[in-house]
Backbone as JSON Lines, residues from 0, in Angstrom:
{"i":0,"aa":"X","n":[0.8,-1.24,0.44],"ca":[0.0,0.12,0.05],"c":[0.95,1.55,0.22]}
{"i":1,"aa":"X","n":[0.15,2.22,-0.63],"ca":[0.96,3.6,-0.49],"c":[1.05,3.98,0.68]}
{"i":2,"aa":"X","n":[2.52,5.08,1.06],"ca":[2.54,5.53,2.01],"c":[2.48,7.29,1.75]}
{"i":3,"aa":"X","n":[2.88,8.08,2.94],"ca":[2.64,9.21,2.54],"c":[3.75,10.15,2.44]}
{"i":4,"aa":"X","n":[4.88,9.6,1.92],"ca":[6.09,9.95,1.83],"c":[6.55,9.56,0.72]}
{"i":5,"aa":"X","n":[5.29,8.62,-0.56],"ca":[5.86,7.96,-1.37],"c":[7.0,9.59,-2.62]}
{"i":6,"aa":"X","n":[7.67,8.91,-3.13],"ca":[8.5,9.63,-4.5],"c":[7.71,9.97,-5.42]}
{"i":7,"aa":"X","n":[7.96,10.93,-5.81],"ca":[7.36,11.6,-7.33],"c":[7.61,11.85,-8.3]}
{"i":8,"aa":"X","n":[7.72,11.57,-9.53],"ca":[9.02,12.21,-10.31],"c":[7.97,12.41,-11.8]}
{"i":9,"aa":"X","n":[8.2,13.83,-12.46],"ca":[7.27,14.39,-12.94],"c":[8.46,14.04,-14.81]}
{"i":10,"aa":"X","n":[7.51,13.35,-15.49],"ca":[8.29,12.72,-16.82],"c":[7.64,14.55,-17.69]}
{"i":11,"aa":"X","n":[8.58,15.77,-17.69],"ca":[7.69,16.6,-18.36],"c":[7.48,16.22,-19.92]}
{"i":12,"aa":"X","n":[8.27,15.75,-20.46],"ca":[8.22,15.31,-21.74],"c":[6.04,14.9,-22.6]}
{"i":13,"aa":"X","n":[6.05,13.5,-21.56],"ca":[4.82,13.28,-21.76],"c":[3.36,13.47,-20.93]}
{"i":14,"aa":"X","n":[3.96,14.8,-19.49],"ca":[2.88,15.13,-18.61],"c":[2.86,13.85,-17.01]}
{"i":15,"aa":"X","n":[3.54,13.12,-17.52],"ca":[2.97,11.92,-16.7],"c":[3.68,12.32,-15.08]}
{"i":16,"aa":"X","n":[2.95,12.02,-13.98],"ca":[3.16,12.24,-12.84],"c":[3.46,10.6,-12.39]}
{"i":17,"aa":"X","n":[4.59,10.43,-11.87],"ca":[5.25,8.83,-11.5],"c":[4.71,8.82,-9.66]}
{"i":18,"aa":"X","n":[4.24,8.0,-9.33],"ca":[4.04,8.13,-8.02],"c":[4.82,6.8,-7.24]}
{"i":19,"aa":"X","n":[5.98,7.17,-7.0],"ca":[6.56,6.18,-6.72],"c":[6.56,5.43,-5.24]}
{"i":20,"aa":"X","n":[5.77,4.19,-4.82],"ca":[5.91,3.87,-3.55],"c":[7.18,2.93,-2.89]}
{"i":21,"aa":"X","n":[7.12,2.1,-2.17],"ca":[8.3,1.71,-1.69],"c":[7.91,0.06,-2.36]}
{"i":22,"aa":"X","n":[7.43,-0.26,-2.91],"ca":[7.24,-1.43,-4.1],"c":[6.68,-1.23,-5.44]}
{"i":23,"aa":"X","n":[7.41,-1.29,-6.73],"ca":[7.23,-0.88,-7.41],"c":[5.81,-1.89,-8.14]}
{"i":24,"aa":"X","n":[5.58,-2.49,-7.47],"ca":[3.73,-3.38,-8.07],"c":[2.77,-2.25,-7.6]}
{"i":25,"aa":"X","n":[2.71,-1.4,-6.57],"ca":[2.23,-0.24,-6.37],"c":[2.07,1.55,-6.58]}
{"i":26,"aa":"X","n":[3.31,1.05,-7.88],"ca":[3.66,2.7,-8.35],"c":[2.2,3.15,-8.75]}
{"i":27,"aa":"X","n":[2.15,4.2,-8.46],"ca":[1.24,5.19,-9.47],"c":[1.57,5.96,-10.54]}
{"i":28,"aa":"X","n":[0.48,6.49,-11.5],"ca":[0.67,7.15,-12.5],"c":[-0.15,7.81,-12.82]}
{"i":29,"aa":"X","n":[-0.22,9.47,-12.75],"ca":[-1.01,10.56,-12.55],"c":[-1.11,10.79,-14.38]}
{"i":30,"aa":"X","n":[-1.84,10.89,-15.32],"ca":[-1.75,11.02,-16.86],"c":[-2.68,11.73,-17.51]}
{"i":31,"aa":"X","n":[-2.35,11.56,-18.8],"ca":[-4.19,11.99,-19.58],"c":[-4.8,10.34,-19.93]}
{"i":32,"aa":"X","n":[-5.85,10.9,-19.66],"ca":[-6.78,10.08,-20.19],"c":[-6.99,9.11,-21.37]}
{"i":33,"aa":"X","n":[-6.64,7.84,-21.67],"ca":[-6.41,7.29,-23.17],"c":[-7.7,6.74,-23.31]}
{"i":34,"aa":"X","n":[-7.64,5.72,-24.73],"ca":[-8.63,5.31,-25.04],"c":[-8.66,4.12,-24.23]}
{"i":35,"aa":"X","n":[-7.76,3.18,-23.82],"ca":[-7.88,2.06,-23.23],"c":[-8.62,1.77,-22.04]}
{"i":36,"aa":"X","n":[-8.84,3.55,-21.01],"ca":[-9.17,3.8,-20.17],"c":[-10.53,3.07,-19.8]}
{"i":37,"aa":"X","n":[-11.35,2.92,-21.1],"ca":[-12.12,2.34,-21.08],"c":[-12.45,0.77,-19.75]}
{"i":38,"aa":"X","n":[-11.63,-0.16,-20.23],"ca":[-11.11,-1.36,-19.9],"c":[-10.64,-1.52,-18.58]}
{"i":39,"aa":"X","n":[-10.28,-0.07,-17.93],"ca":[-9.35,0.03,-16.7],"c":[-10.08,0.62,-15.94]}
{"i":40,"aa":"X","n":[-11.61,0.4,-15.65],"ca":[-12.38,0.68,-14.45],"c":[-13.24,1.97,-14.47]}
{"i":41,"aa":"X","n":[-12.71,2.96,-15.27],"ca":[-13.08,4.22,-15.45],"c":[-14.81,4.1,-15.03]}
{"i":42,"aa":"X","n":[-15.63,3.56,-15.53],"ca":[-17.26,3.71,-14.95],"c":[-17.18,3.41,-13.74]}
{"i":43,"aa":"X","n":[-16.52,2.47,-12.94],"ca":[-16.59,1.81,-11.79],"c":[-16.49,3.18,-11.04]}
{"i":44,"aa":"X","n":[-15.08,3.8,-11.29],"ca":[-14.35,4.74,-10.41],"c":[-15.42,6.08,-10.69]}
{"i":45,"aa":"X","n":[-16.02,6.48,-11.84],"ca":[-16.64,7.6,-11.43],"c":[-18.26,7.01,-10.87]}
{"i":46,"aa":"X","n":[-18.77,5.94,-10.36],"ca":[-20.13,5.8,-9.57],"c":[-19.48,5.72,-8.56]}
{"i":47,"aa":"X","n":[-18.42,5.9,-8.08],"ca":[-18.18,6.05,-6.28],"c":[-18.34,7.81,-6.32]}
{"i":48,"aa":"X","n":[-18.3,8.56,-7.64],"ca":[-18.51,10.06,-7.01],"c":[-20.4,10.34,-7.41]}
{"i":49,"aa":"X","n":[-20.44,9.83,-8.57],"ca":[-22.33,9.84,-8.74],"c":[-23.0,8.98,-9.74]}
{"i":50,"aa":"X","n":[-24.26,9.47,-10.05],"ca":[-24.42,7.92,-10.95],"c":[-23.81,7.63,-12.42]}
{"i":51,"aa":"X","n":[-23.27,7.04,-12.9],"ca":[-21.91,6.74,-14.05],"c":[-22.53,5.44,-14.6]}
{"i":52,"aa":"X","n":[-23.91,4.92,-15.41],"ca":[-24.11,4.47,-16.04],"c":[-22.53,3.91,-16.86]}
{"i":53,"aa":"X","n":[-22.14,2.74,-16.76],"ca":[-21.35,2.23,-18.2],"c":[-22.09,2.24,-19.27]}
{"i":54,"aa":"X","n":[-21.09,2.93,-20.38],"ca":[-21.69,3.32,-22.02],"c":[-21.02,2.1,-22.67]}
{"i":55,"aa":"X","n":[-21.75,2.02,-23.79],"ca":[-20.97,0.88,-24.56],"c":[-19.12,1.74,-25.18]}
{"i":56,"aa":"X","n":[-18.86,0.9,-25.42],"ca":[-17.53,1.04,-26.25],"c":[-17.92,2.17,-27.19]}
{"i":57,"aa":"X","n":[-18.42,2.0,-27.97],"ca":[-18.87,2.87,-29.35],"c":[-18.98,4.62,-28.95]}
{"i":58,"aa":"X","n":[-20.19,4.33,-27.6],"ca":[-19.72,6.01,-27.02],"c":[-18.69,6.33,-26.66]}
{"i":59,"aa":"X","n":[-18.27,5.64,-25.8],"ca":[-17.02,6.0,-24.9],"c":[-15.56,6.01,-26.42]}
{"i":60,"aa":"X","n":[-15.91,5.45,-27.27],"ca":[-14.72,6.05,-28.47],"c":[-15.21,7.35,-28.76]}
{"i":61,"aa":"X","n":[-16.17,7.5,-28.87],"ca":[-17.01,9.05,-29.78],"c":[-16.72,10.24,-28.46]}
{"i":62,"aa":"X","n":[-17.08,9.87,-27.77],"ca":[-17.03,11.67,-26.52],"c":[-15.29,11.05,-25.96]}
{"i":63,"aa":"X","n":[-14.63,10.04,-26.05],"ca":[-13.17,9.92,-26.19],"c":[-12.41,10.97,-27.37]}
{"i":64,"aa":"X","n":[-12.94,10.7,-28.33],"ca":[-12.58,11.57,-29.6],"c":[-12.59,12.72,-29.59]}
{"i":65,"aa":"X","n":[-14.31,13.6,-28.93],"ca":[-13.96,14.99,-28.73],"c":[-13.42,15.23,-27.79]}
{"i":66,"aa":"X","n":[-13.3,14.69,-27.04],"ca":[-12.63,15.7,-25.61],"c":[-10.95,15.67,-25.92]}
{"i":67,"aa":"X","n":[-10.49,14.34,-26.42],"ca":[-9.17,14.27,-26.92],"c":[-8.7,15.85,-28.05]}
{"i":68,"aa":"X","n":[-9.46,15.46,-28.78],"ca":[-9.59,16.57,-30.03],"c":[-9.71,18.12,-29.52]}
{"i":69,"aa":"X","n":[-10.24,18.15,-28.07],"ca":[-10.69,19.42,-27.89],"c":[-9.21,19.89,-27.23]}
{"i":70,"aa":"X","n":[-8.63,20.95,-27.22],"ca":[-7.86,21.42,-26.54],"c":[-8.46,22.22,-24.91]}
{"i":71,"aa":"X","n":[-9.23,22.42,-25.0],"ca":[-9.8,22.62,-23.7],"c":[-10.07,22.11,-22.55]}
{"i":72,"aa":"X","n":[-10.01,20.49,-22.96],"ca":[-10.41,19.57,-22.07],"c":[-9.05,18.97,-21.85]}
{"i":73,"aa":"X","n":[-9.06,18.51,-20.72],"ca":[-7.85,17.69,-20.13],"c":[-8.72,16.76,-18.79]}
{"i":74,"aa":"X","n":[-8.22,15.76,-19.42],"ca":[-8.93,14.35,-18.28],"c":[-7.96,13.71,-17.48]}
{"i":75,"aa":"X","n":[-7.81,13.97,-16.36],"ca":[-6.18,13.13,-16.09],"c":[-6.66,11.96,-15.02]}
{"i":76,"aa":"X","n":[-5.97,10.97,-15.42],"ca":[-6.12,9.76,-14.48],"c":[-5.2,9.56,-13.15]}
{"i":77,"aa":"X","n":[-5.25,8.47,-12.26],"ca":[-4.13,7.99,-12.07],"c":[-4.43,6.16,-12.07]}
{"i":78,"aa":"X","n":[-3.38,6.15,-12.63],"ca":[-3.7,4.49,-12.72],"c":[-2.53,3.79,-12.24]}
{"i":79,"aa":"X","n":[-2.74,2.31,-11.36],"ca":[-2.34,1.47,-10.97],"c":[-1.43,1.05,-11.73]}
{"i":80,"aa":"X","n":[-0.11,0.23,-11.31],"ca":[1.05,-0.54,-12.56],"c":[0.02,-1.29,-13.42]}
{"i":81,"aa":"X","n":[-1.17,-1.96,-12.65],"ca":[-1.82,-2.79,-13.71],"c":[-2.87,-2.24,-14.69]}
{"i":82,"aa":"X","n":[-2.83,-0.65,-14.7],"ca":[-3.61,0.09,-15.61],"c":[-4.74,0.08,-15.0]}
{"i":83,"aa":"X","n":[-5.3,-0.15,-13.92],"ca":[-6.52,-0.2,-13.32],"c":[-6.45,1.54,-12.88]}
{"i":84,"aa":"X","n":[-7.71,1.91,-12.96],"ca":[-7.84,3.45,-12.61],"c":[-7.82,3.24,-11.26]}
{"i":85,"aa":"X","n":[-7.13,4.77,-10.18],"ca":[-7.8,4.63,-9.03],"c":[-8.18,6.5,-8.55]}
{"i":86,"aa":"X","n":[-8.11,7.18,-9.54],"ca":[-8.46,8.59,-9.27],"c":[-8.65,9.12,-10.68]}
{"i":87,"aa":"X","n":[-9.5,10.08,-10.61],"ca":[-9.37,10.53,-12.3],"c":[-10.32,12.08,-11.65]}
{"i":88,"aa":"X","n":[-10.0,13.26,-12.5],"ca":[-10.5,14.33,-12.62],"c":[-10.63,15.06,-13.77]}
{"i":89,"aa":"X","n":[-11.26,16.25,-14.51],"ca":[-11.52,16.8,-15.63],"c":[-11.12,18.3,-15.31]}
{"i":90,"aa":"X","n":[-10.17,19.27,-16.21],"ca":[-9.83,20.72,-16.39],"c":[-10.69,21.13,-17.42]}
{"i":91,"aa":"X","n":[-11.73,21.88,-17.65],"ca":[-12.48,22.53,-18.6],"c":[-11.97,23.58,-18.68]}
{"i":92,"aa":"X","n":[-11.26,24.06,-20.01],"ca":[-10.52,25.43,-19.8],"c":[-12.15,26.34,-20.55]}
{"i":93,"aa":"X","n":[-12.59,27.76,-20.08],"ca":[-13.66,28.57,-20.39],"c":[-12.88,30.14,-20.84]}
{"i":94,"aa":"X","n":[-13.06,30.07,-22.28],"ca":[-12.69,31.5,-22.9],"c":[-13.82,32.34,-22.54]}
{"i":95,"aa":"X","n":[-13.85,33.41,-21.98],"ca":[-13.89,34.63,-21.4],"c":[-13.65,35.81,-22.16]}
{"i":96,"aa":"X","n":[-14.68,36.43,-22.44],"ca":[-14.92,37.9,-22.89],"c":[-14.25,38.92,-21.91]}
{"i":97,"aa":"X","n":[-14.29,38.52,-20.47],"ca":[-13.94,39.4,-19.5],"c":[-12.49,39.13,-19.48]}
{"i":98,"aa":"X","n":[-11.82,39.97,-18.72],"ca":[-10.72,39.93,-18.3],"c":[-9.88,40.21,-19.34]}
{"i":99,"aa":"X","n":[-9.9,40.68,-20.52],"ca":[-9.31,40.65,-21.76],"c":[-8.7,39.42,-22.2]}
{"i":100,"aa":"X","n":[-10.43,38.88,-22.23],"ca":[-10.41,37.58,-23.05],"c":[-9.86,36.51,-22.26]}
{"i":101,"aa":"X","n":[-9.66,36.43,-20.95],"ca":[-9.21,35.74,-20.38],"c":[-9.55,34.23,-20.12]}
{"i":102,"aa":"X","n":[-8.76,33.09,-19.63],"ca":[-9.04,31.9,-19.55],"c":[-9.59,31.54,-18.29]}
{"i":103,"aa":"X","n":[-10.69,30.86,-17.74],"ca":[-10.46,30.27,-16.37],"c":[-10.99,28.92,-16.51]}
{"i":104,"aa":"X","n":[-10.12,28.01,-15.23],"ca":[-9.95,26.43,-15.05],"c":[-11.76,25.75,-14.65]}
{"i":105,"aa":"X","n":[-12.34,25.23,-14.99],"ca":[-13.0,24.47,-14.31],"c":[-12.69,23.51,-13.93]}
{"i":106,"aa":"X","n":[-12.54,22.53,-12.6],"ca":[-12.45,21.61,-12.4],"c":[-13.79,20.64,-12.1]}
{"i":107,"aa":"X","n":[-13.77,19.01,-12.52],"ca":[-14.96,18.51,-12.63],"c":[-14.23,17.57,-12.4]}
{"i":108,"aa":"X","n":[-15.42,16.3,-11.91],"ca":[-15.78,15.15,-11.65],"c":[-14.38,14.24,-10.93]}
{"i":109,"aa":"X","n":[-13.87,14.89,-9.76],"ca":[-12.66,14.44,-9.07],"c":[-13.24,13.36,-8.29]}
{"i":110,"aa":"X","n":[-12.84,12.61,-8.57],"ca":[-13.03,11.03,-7.53],"c":[-11.34,10.56,-7.76]}
{"i":111,"aa":"X","n":[-11.78,9.95,-6.07],"ca":[-10.05,8.74,-5.91],"c":[-11.0,7.87,-5.25]}
{"i":112,"aa":"X","n":[-10.16,6.72,-6.08],"ca":[-11.15,5.48,-5.42],"c":[-10.93,4.86,-3.71]}
{"i":113,"aa":"X","n":[-12.02,4.61,-3.16],"ca":[-11.74,4.65,-1.66],"c":[-10.77,3.86,-1.26]}
{"i":114,"aa":"X","n":[-10.18,3.13,-1.51],"ca":[-9.0,2.03,-1.3],"c":[-8.22,3.4,-1.11]}
{"i":115,"aa":"X","n":[-7.81,4.01,-1.98],"ca":[-6.37,5.01,-1.39],"c":[-6.95,6.3,-1.27]}
{"i":116,"aa":"X","n":[-7.85,6.83,-0.92],"ca":[-8.2,8.02,-0.04],"c":[-7.04,8.13,1.19]}
{"i":117,"aa":"X","n":[-6.71,9.37,1.43],"ca":[-5.94,9.79,2.26],"c":[-4.81,9.64,2.28]}
{"i":118,"aa":"X","n":[-4.3,9.48,0.86],"ca":[-2.51,8.98,1.12],"c":[-2.35,10.2,0.06]}
{"i":119,"aa":"X","n":[-2.83,10.94,-0.54],"ca":[-2.38,12.33,-0.69],"c":[-2.33,11.86,-2.46]}
{"i":120,"aa":"X","n":[-2.93,11.43,-2.76],"ca":[-3.63,10.65,-4.18],"c":[-4.44,11.93,-4.66]}
{"i":121,"aa":"X","n":[-5.43,12.38,-4.23],"ca":[-6.01,13.6,-4.62],"c":[-5.74,15.05,-4.47]}
{"i":122,"aa":"X","n":[-4.36,14.83,-3.86],"ca":[-3.73,16.2,-3.89],"c":[-2.78,16.41,-5.04]}
{"i":123,"aa":"X","n":[-1.95,14.82,-5.14],"ca":[-1.23,15.18,-5.93],"c":[-2.02,15.81,-7.61]}
{"i":124,"aa":"X","n":[-3.5,14.79,-7.66],"ca":[-4.01,14.91,-8.89],"c":[-4.63,16.69,-8.67]}
{"i":125,"aa":"X","n":[-4.54,17.45,-8.01],"ca":[-4.93,18.52,-7.83],"c":[-3.89,19.27,-8.63]}
{"i":126,"aa":"X","n":[-2.5,19.05,-8.05],"ca":[-1.87,19.83,-8.16],"c":[-0.94,19.84,-9.89]}
{"i":127,"aa":"X","n":[-1.67,18.14,-10.58],"ca":[-1.74,18.3,-11.82],"c":[-2.1,19.47,-12.53]}
{"i":128,"aa":"X","n":[-3.43,19.69,-12.62],"ca":[-4.59,20.23,-12.84],"c":[-4.49,21.85,-12.73]}
{"i":129,"aa":"X","n":[-4.13,22.22,-11.55],"ca":[-3.28,23.14,-11.34],"c":[-2.32,23.64,-12.27]}
{"i":130,"aa":"X","n":[-1.74,22.7,-12.4],"ca":[-0.24,22.97,-12.76],"c":[-0.44,22.89,-14.64]}
{"i":131,"aa":"X","n":[-1.88,22.36,-15.03],"ca":[-2.04,22.37,-16.46],"c":[-2.61,23.82,-16.67]}
{"i":132,"aa":"X","n":[-3.58,24.18,-15.61],"ca":[-4.12,25.82,-15.6],"c":[-3.2,26.76,-16.56]}
{"i":133,"aa":"X","n":[-2.3,26.31,-15.21],"ca":[-1.44,27.57,-15.28],"c":[-0.51,27.62,-16.38]}
{"i":134,"aa":"X","n":[0.09,26.6,-17.3],"ca":[0.39,26.72,-18.17],"c":[-0.62,26.62,-19.23]}
{"i":135,"aa":"X","n":[-2.09,26.65,-19.01],"ca":[-3.06,27.33,-20.18],"c":[-3.38,28.61,-20.02]}
{"i":136,"aa":"X","n":[-2.32,29.45,-19.31],"ca":[-2.64,30.53,-19.33],"c":[-4.06,31.14,-18.2]}
{"i":137,"aa":"X","n":[-4.62,29.97,-17.59],"ca":[-5.67,30.58,-16.81],"c":[-5.46,31.84,-15.55]}
{"i":138,"aa":"X","n":[-6.49,32.31,-15.65],"ca":[-5.93,33.44,-14.36],"c":[-6.51,33.46,-13.3]}
{"i":139,"aa":"X","n":[-7.62,32.0,-13.23],"ca":[-7.78,31.38,-12.37],"c":[-8.72,30.09,-12.22]}
{"i":140,"aa":"X","n":[-8.84,29.3,-11.23],"ca":[-9.52,27.53,-11.12],"c":[-10.44,27.76,-10.25]}
{"i":141,"aa":"X","n":[-11.94,27.39,-11.06],"ca":[-12.97,27.26,-9.91],"c":[-13.3,25.51,-10.13]}
{"i":142,"aa":"X","n":[-14.22,25.3,-9.02],"ca":[-14.76,24.07,-8.61],"c":[-15.59,24.26,-7.68]}
{"i":143,"aa":"X","n":[-16.78,23.11,-7.94],"ca":[-18.27,23.15,-7.26],"c":[-17.68,22.14,-5.95]}
{"i":144,"aa":"X","n":[-18.26,21.79,-4.72],"ca":[-18.0,20.16,-4.22],"c":[-19.32,20.45,-3.15]}
{"i":145,"aa":"X","n":[-19.43,19.37,-2.61],"ca":[-20.0,19.16,-1.29],"c":[-19.45,19.93,-0.05]}
{"i":146,"aa":"X","n":[-20.27,20.66,0.49],"ca":[-19.41,21.55,1.83],"c":[-18.42,19.92,2.94]}
{"i":147,"aa":"X","n":[-18.94,18.81,2.64],"ca":[-17.69,18.21,3.54],"c":[-16.5,17.62,2.75]}
{"i":148,"aa":"X","n":[-16.6,18.25,1.65],"ca":[-15.0,18.42,0.71],"c":[-14.43,19.53,0.71]}
{"i":149,"aa":"X","n":[-14.7,20.65,1.13],"ca":[-14.31,22.04,1.83],"c":[-13.18,21.81,2.41]}
{"i":150,"aa":"X","n":[-12.53,21.23,3.34],"ca":[-11.32,21.22,4.12],"c":[-10.39,20.64,3.0]}
{"i":151,"aa":"X","n":[-10.72,19.93,2.05],"ca":[-9.61,18.88,1.11],"c":[-9.26,20.17,0.3]}
{"i":152,"aa":"X","n":[-10.04,20.69,-0.35],"ca":[-9.9,21.8,-1.37],"c":[-9.22,22.66,-0.78]}
{"i":153,"aa":"X","n":[-9.37,23.34,0.11],"ca":[-8.62,24.12,1.18],"c":[-7.08,24.11,1.57]}
{"i":154,"aa":"X","n":[-7.23,22.86,1.74],"ca":[-5.3,21.77,1.8],"c":[-4.63,22.42,0.18]}
{"i":155,"aa":"X","n":[-5.46,22.47,-0.77],"ca":[-5.18,22.26,-2.08],"c":[-4.93,23.99,-2.46]}
{"i":156,"aa":"X","n":[-5.29,24.75,-1.4],"ca":[-4.91,26.41,-1.79],"c":[-6.03,26.97,-2.72]}
{"i":157,"aa":"X","n":[-7.43,26.12,-2.63],"ca":[-8.97,26.96,-2.59],"c":[-9.6,27.13,-1.86]}
{"i":158,"aa":"X","n":[-10.54,28.55,-2.07],"ca":[-10.94,29.18,-0.89],"c":[-12.37,29.19,-1.33]}
{"i":159,"aa":"X","n":[-13.1,29.18,-0.33],"ca":[-14.67,29.8,-0.49],"c":[-14.89,30.78,-0.88]}
{"i":160,"aa":"X","n":[-15.67,31.01,-1.98],"ca":[-16.2,31.97,-2.79],"c":[-17.2,32.03,-3.71]}
{"i":161,"aa":"X","n":[-18.64,32.68,-2.81],"ca":[-19.74,32.94,-3.42],"c":[-20.64,31.51,-2.79]}
{"i":162,"aa":"X","n":[-21.65,31.54,-4.35],"ca":[-22.17,30.56,-4.11],"c":[-22.98,29.56,-5.37]}
{"i":163,"aa":"X","n":[-22.93,28.24,-5.02],"ca":[-23.09,27.11,-6.5],"c":[-24.45,27.31,-6.65]}
{"i":164,"aa":"X","n":[-25.68,27.24,-8.21],"ca":[-26.37,27.16,-8.38],"c":[-26.28,26.17,-9.55]}
{"i":165,"aa":"X","n":[-27.25,25.42,-9.85],"ca":[-27.61,24.11,-10.86],"c":[-29.21,24.21,-11.13]}
{"i":166,"aa":"X","n":[-29.37,24.35,-12.67],"ca":[-30.7,23.76,-13.11],"c":[-30.07,22.72,-13.74]}
{"i":167,"aa":"X","n":[-30.97,21.57,-13.45],"ca":[-30.49,20.54,-14.32],"c":[-32.35,20.14,-15.15]}
{"i":168,"aa":"X","n":[-31.68,19.71,-16.09],"ca":[-32.44,19.69,-17.52],"c":[-33.11,18.57,-17.49]}
{"i":169,"aa":"X","n":[-33.94,18.2,-17.69],"ca":[-34.98,16.69,-17.47],"c":[-35.57,16.37,-18.9]}
{"i":170,"aa":"X","n":[-35.25,15.55,-20.04],"ca":[-35.63,14.71,-21.16],"c":[-35.82,15.91,-22.24]}
{"i":171,"aa":"X","n":[-34.6,16.83,-21.96],"ca":[-34.35,17.94,-23.55],"c":[-35.48,19.26,-23.26]}
{"i":172,"aa":"X","n":[-35.71,18.97,-21.63],"ca":[-36.49,20.65,-21.67],"c":[-35.54,21.46,-21.25]}
């Protein structure tokens, strides 16, 4: 199992953050979502966050191609040496008219497998997304979270700001 002080190594060319534990079989990588991740437990992991029914391989491939071809999307995943996913989060870049046509990063769909929570994986995942946002020129990064997750995000450098609102669409309305 991972220990809190595991070593981190960033491969700057591939933007893969390798989290090295004391045993090579428990190493983790933070990397960009790949086409292969459909079979690596992505929907089981997302199901720990919210309702995430598994879609067909064809639906996944279509959505993956849309995301992969869009420079305003960055989906990071944390994978074990076996390839199985234990974490994921998404950075969306909003192109504003405000602030001199500035860019705002939105972090969405953050989840770490319950088996590895509390070991720094979520913090490292957030650092990768914040680095991506900085490199893309975002002037700020925002996210929505449940009240019980506020302390975690505060530890990652976020501060409580304003109120979240939502309007859910039902069946195309």
